[in-house]
PDB file of C-alpha atoms in Angstrom:
ATOM      1  CA  MET A   1     136.334 122.963  46.430  1.00 40.00           C
ATOM      2  CA  PRO A   2     138.134 123.974  49.630  1.00 42.00           C
ATOM      3  CA  HIS A   3     136.360 123.512  52.923  1.00 42.00           C
ATOM      4  CA  THR A   4     135.725 126.789  54.722  1.00 39.00           C
ATOM      5  CA  GLN A   5     133.809 127.798  57.820  1.00 40.00           C
ATOM      6  CA  GLN A   6     130.266 128.557  56.682  1.00 43.00           C
ATOM      7  CA  GLN A   7     126.868 129.304  58.151  1.00 45.00           C
ATOM      8  CA  ASP A   8     125.065 126.147  59.321  1.00 48.00           C
ATOM      9  CA  PRO A   9     122.610 125.343  56.465  1.00 51.00           C
ATOM     10  CA  HIS A  10     120.193 123.736  58.926  1.00 51.00           C
ATOM     11  CA  GLY A  11     119.886 126.918  60.968  1.00 52.00           C
ATOM     12  CA  SER A  12     121.138 125.322  64.170  1.00 57.00           C
ATOM     13  CA  GLU A  13     124.119 126.604  66.096  1.00 63.00           C
ATOM     14  CA  GLN A  14     124.303 123.383  68.108  1.00 75.00           C
ATOM     15  CA  GLY A  15     125.580 119.956  67.169  1.00 82.00           C
ATOM     16  CA  VAL A  16     123.629 116.729  67.317  1.00 81.00           C
ATOM     17  CA  ASP A  17     123.177 114.150  70.063  1.00 91.00           C
ATOM     18  CA  VAL A  18     123.337 111.070  67.820  1.00 93.00           C
ATOM     19  CA  VAL A  19     125.197 110.128  64.648  1.00 95.00           C
ATOM     20  CA  GLN A  20     123.188 111.104  61.565  1.00 92.00           C
ATOM     21  CA  LEU A  21     123.772 110.968  57.845  1.00 94.00           C
ATOM     22  CA  ASP A  22     123.855 114.535  56.538  1.00 96.00           C
ATOM     23  CA  HIS A  23     124.708 114.121  52.863  1.00 97.00           C
ATOM     24  CA  HIS A  24     126.054 111.585  50.414  1.00 97.00           C
ATOM     25  CA  ALA A  25     127.826 112.151  47.099  1.00 98.00           C
ATOM     26  CA  VAL A  26     126.220 110.234  44.247  1.00 98.00           C
ATOM     27  CA  PHE A  27     128.460 109.790  41.217  1.00 98.00           C
ATOM     28  CA  ALA A  28     126.830 110.403  37.845  1.00 98.00           C
ATOM     29  CA  ARG A  29     127.858 110.799  34.222  1.00 96.00           C
ATOM     30  CA  ASP A  30     125.440 113.740  33.940  1.00 97.00           C
ATOM     31  CA  ARG A  31     124.544 115.218  37.327  1.00 97.00           C
ATOM     32  CA  ASN A  32     121.609 117.210  35.925  1.00 98.00           C
ATOM     33  CA  LEU A  33     120.019 114.197  34.237  1.00 98.00           C
ATOM     34  CA  SER A  34     120.444 111.932  37.262  1.00 98.00           C
ATOM     35  CA  ALA A  35     119.324 114.463  39.880  1.00 98.00           C
ATOM     36  CA  GLU A  36     116.268 115.433  37.799  1.00 98.00           C
ATOM     37  CA  PHE A  37     115.400 111.758  37.265  1.00 98.00           C
ATOM     38  CA  LEU A  38     115.394 110.943  40.972  1.00 98.00           C
ATOM     39  CA  ALA A  39     113.621 114.165  41.914  1.00 98.00           C
ATOM     40  CA  THR A  40     110.912 113.432  39.345  1.00 98.00           C
ATOM     41  CA  VAL A  41     110.335 109.868  40.547  1.00 98.00           C
ATOM     42  CA  LEU A  42     110.245 110.843  44.227  1.00 98.00           C
ATOM     43  CA  GLY A  43     108.272 114.073  43.715  1.00 98.00           C
ATOM     44  CA  LEU A  44     111.114 116.276  44.997  1.00 98.00           C
ATOM     45  CA  GLU A  45     113.030 119.255  43.653  1.00 97.00           C
ATOM     46  CA  VAL A  46     116.623 119.645  42.594  1.00 98.00           C
ATOM     47  CA  GLY A  47     118.389 122.352  44.571  1.00 98.00           C
ATOM     48  CA  ARG A  48     120.795 125.008  43.398  1.00 98.00           C
ATOM     49  CA  PRO A  49     124.324 123.828  42.598  1.00 97.00           C
ATOM     50  CA  PHE A  50     126.758 123.875  45.519  1.00 95.00           C
ATOM     51  CA  GLY A  51     130.266 123.863  44.120  1.00 96.00           C
ATOM     52  CA  PRO A  52     130.548 120.719  41.970  1.00 97.00           C
ATOM     53  CA  PHE A  53     127.433 119.207  43.571  1.00 98.00           C
ATOM     54  CA  LEU A  54     123.785 119.263  42.537  1.00 98.00           C
ATOM     55  CA  PRO A  55     121.657 118.485  45.608  1.00 98.00           C
ATOM     56  CA  VAL A  56     118.395 116.626  46.024  1.00 98.00           C
ATOM     57  CA  ASP A  57     117.073 117.233  49.548  1.00 97.00           C
ATOM     58  CA  LEU A  58     115.221 114.180  50.797  1.00 97.00           C
ATOM     59  CA  GLY A  59     113.259 116.135  53.409  1.00 93.00           C
ATOM     60  CA  ASN A  60     114.661 114.402  56.485  1.00 94.00           C
ATOM     61  CA  GLY A  61     117.860 116.412  56.740  1.00 93.00           C
ATOM     62  CA  VAL A  62     119.745 114.183  54.286  1.00 97.00           C
ATOM     63  CA  THR A  63     120.855 115.463  50.917  1.00 98.00           C
ATOM     64  CA  LEU A  64     122.045 113.468  47.929  1.00 98.00           C
ATOM     65  CA  ASP A  65     124.734 115.539  46.247  1.00 98.00           C
ATOM     66  CA  TYR A  66     125.117 114.532  42.607  1.00 98.00           C
ATOM     67  CA  TYR A  67     128.713 114.778  41.456  1.00 98.00           C
ATOM     68  CA  GLU A  68     129.656 114.431  37.819  1.00 96.00           C
ATOM     69  CA  LEU A  69     132.409 111.983  36.883  1.00 94.00           C
ATOM     70  CA  ARG A  70     133.704 113.038  33.501  1.00 88.00           C
ATOM     71  CA  GLY A  71     135.301 110.323  31.438  1.00 88.00           C
ATOM     72  CA  GLU A  72     135.210 107.766  34.245  1.00 90.00           C
ATOM     73  CA  PRO A  73     132.873 104.800  34.701  1.00 93.00           C
ATOM     74  CA  VAL A  74     130.251 105.077  37.432  1.00 96.00           C
ATOM     75  CA  GLN A  75     130.221 102.176  39.901  1.00 96.00           C
ATOM     76  CA  SER A  76     126.658 101.051  40.574  1.00 96.00           C
ATOM     77  CA  GLN A  77     125.458 101.578  44.147  1.00 97.00           C
ATOM     78  CA  HIS A  78     122.218 100.816  45.976  1.00 98.00           C
ATOM     79  CA  TYR A  79     120.012 103.575  47.391  1.00 98.00           C
ATOM     80  CA  ALA A  80     116.831 102.753  49.339  1.00 97.00           C
ATOM     81  CA  PHE A  81     114.177 105.367  50.043  1.00 98.00           C
ATOM     82  CA  LEU A  82     111.510 105.013  52.701  1.00 97.00           C
ATOM     83  CA  VAL A  83     108.489 106.687  51.121  1.00 98.00           C
ATOM     84  CA  PRO A  84     104.948 107.443  52.326  1.00 97.00           C
ATOM     85  CA  ASP A  85     102.521 104.668  51.422  1.00 97.00           C
ATOM     86  CA  ALA A  86     100.086 107.272  50.076  1.00 98.00           C
ATOM     87  CA  GLN A  87     102.703 108.335  47.476  1.00 98.00           C
ATOM     88  CA  PHE A  88     103.972 104.897  46.458  1.00 98.00           C
ATOM     89  CA  ASP A  89     101.500 104.335  43.597  1.00 98.00           C
ATOM     90  CA  THR A  90     102.215 107.814  42.242  1.00 98.00           C
ATOM     91  CA  MET A  91     105.940 107.054  42.218  1.00 98.00           C
ATOM     92  CA  VAL A  92     105.342 103.791  40.369  1.00 98.00           C
ATOM     93  CA  SER A  93     103.176 105.695  37.876  1.00 98.00           C
ATOM     94  CA  ARG A  94     106.017 108.171  37.350  1.00 98.00           C
ATOM     95  CA  LEU A  95     108.385 105.281  36.590  1.00 98.00           C
ATOM     96  CA  GLU A  96     105.875 103.942  34.064  1.00 98.00           C
ATOM     97  CA  ALA A  97     105.482 107.411  32.487  1.00 98.00           C
ATOM     98  CA  LEU A  98     109.283 107.597  32.157  1.00 98.00           C
ATOM     99  CA  ASP A  99     109.254 104.108  30.576  1.00 98.00           C
ATOM    100  CA  VAL A 100     111.447 102.786  33.402  1.00 98.00           C
ATOM    101  CA  THR A 101     110.966  99.144  34.328  1.00 98.00           C
ATOM    102  CA  TYR A 102     110.530  98.481  38.031  1.00 98.00           C
ATOM    103  CA  TYR A 103     110.979  95.160  39.780  1.00 98.00           C
ATOM    104  CA  ALA A 104     109.795  93.407  42.936  1.00 98.00           C
ATOM    105  CA  ASP A 105     113.315  92.165  43.686  1.00 97.00           C
ATOM    106  CA  PRO A 106     116.818  93.649  43.905  1.00 96.00           C
ATOM    107  CA  HIS A 107     118.157  91.320  41.177  1.00 97.00           C
ATOM    108  CA  HIS A 108     115.564  92.588  38.698  1.00 97.00           C
ATOM    109  CA  LYS A 109     114.019  89.184  37.943  1.00 98.00           C
ATOM    110  CA  GLU A 110     110.354  90.172  38.537  1.00 98.00           C
ATOM    111  CA  PRO A 111     109.579  93.078  36.166  1.00 98.00           C
ATOM    112  CA  GLY A 112     106.425  95.162  36.528  1.00 98.00           C
ATOM    113  CA  ARG A 113     105.737  93.879  40.038  1.00 98.00           C
ATOM    114  CA  VAL A 114     106.071  95.283  43.531  1.00 98.00           C
ATOM    115  CA  ASN A 115     106.956  93.353  46.670  1.00 98.00           C
ATOM    116  CA  GLN A 116     105.075  93.271  49.966  1.00 96.00           C
ATOM    117  CA  LEU A 117     107.927  92.945  52.438  1.00 93.00           C
ATOM    118  CA  PHE A 118     107.464  93.699  56.138  1.00 92.00           C
ATOM    119  CA  GLY A 119     103.831  94.675  55.690  1.00 93.00           C
ATOM    120  CA  GLY A 120     104.577  97.368  53.124  1.00 96.00           C
ATOM    121  CA  ARG A 121     105.267  97.667  49.420  1.00 98.00           C
ATOM    122  CA  GLY A 122     108.504  98.104  47.543  1.00 98.00           C
ATOM    123  CA  ALA A 123     110.035  98.294  44.095  1.00 98.00           C
ATOM    124  CA  TYR A 124     113.504  98.486  42.554  1.00 98.00           C
ATOM    125  CA  PHE A 125     114.591 100.365  39.434  1.00 98.00           C
ATOM    126  CA  LYS A 126     117.743 101.645  37.764  1.00 98.00           C
ATOM    127  CA  ASP A 127     118.589 105.308  37.452  1.00 98.00           C
ATOM    128  CA  PRO A 128     120.340 106.718  34.340  1.00 97.00           C
ATOM    129  CA  ASP A 129     123.751 105.658  35.746  1.00 97.00           C
ATOM    130  CA  GLY A 130     122.722 102.132  36.656  1.00 97.00           C
ATOM    131  CA  HIS A 131     122.375 102.749  40.394  1.00 98.00           C
ATOM    132  CA  ASN A 132     119.923 100.244  41.893  1.00 98.00           C
ATOM    133  CA  MET A 133     117.241 102.433  43.455  1.00 98.00           C
ATOM    134  CA  GLU A 134     114.584 101.146  45.841  1.00 98.00           C
ATOM    135  CA  ILE A 135     111.373 102.685  47.100  1.00 98.00           C
ATOM    136  CA  MET A 136     109.704 101.048  50.094  1.00 98.00           C
ATOM    137  CA  THR A 137     106.861 101.948  52.400  1.00 98.00           C
ATOM    138  CA  ARG A 138     108.082 100.044  55.487  1.00 96.00           C
ATOM    139  CA  PRO A 139     111.613  99.755  56.821  1.00 94.00           C
ATOM    140  CA  TYR A 140     113.215  96.340  56.870  1.00 89.00           C
ATOM    141  CA  ALA A 141     112.920  94.444  60.138  1.00 84.00           C
ATOM    142  CA  ARG A 142     116.479  93.960  61.298  1.00 82.00           C
ATOM    143  CA  PRO A 143     117.595  91.420  63.871  1.00 81.00           C
ATOM    144  CA  ARG A 144     118.611  92.928  67.187  1.00 82.00           C
TER     145      ARG A 144
END
């Protein structure tokens, strides 16, 4: 899809003052299946297709644009989502309803458990393409 000058989708004529992530392409074997899966777990909606992309707007100005790789293997990536604590249990329940195993750890050694890192809760799970997804209610404390 060629890049052309288009209307700013965020409604702002001005740039930004700091570096921000705007969107990220997520490779999938079936973009519809993968986008719907994530949207269901997180309680979001899948947007209208944009060229070869199927977007899931995360609500903070960042969009995951699902892009279908036909006939090619999908390399597993890690995606971490900071989610409201009040919605965490609902998201875990959605994983259970979808019969998706969640884990307390990124290596998937503690099935059916959540972690309590940094004063919050978190869980890891695989999406239909094997991406290692994470939901967490507190950001990681990083050394300064």
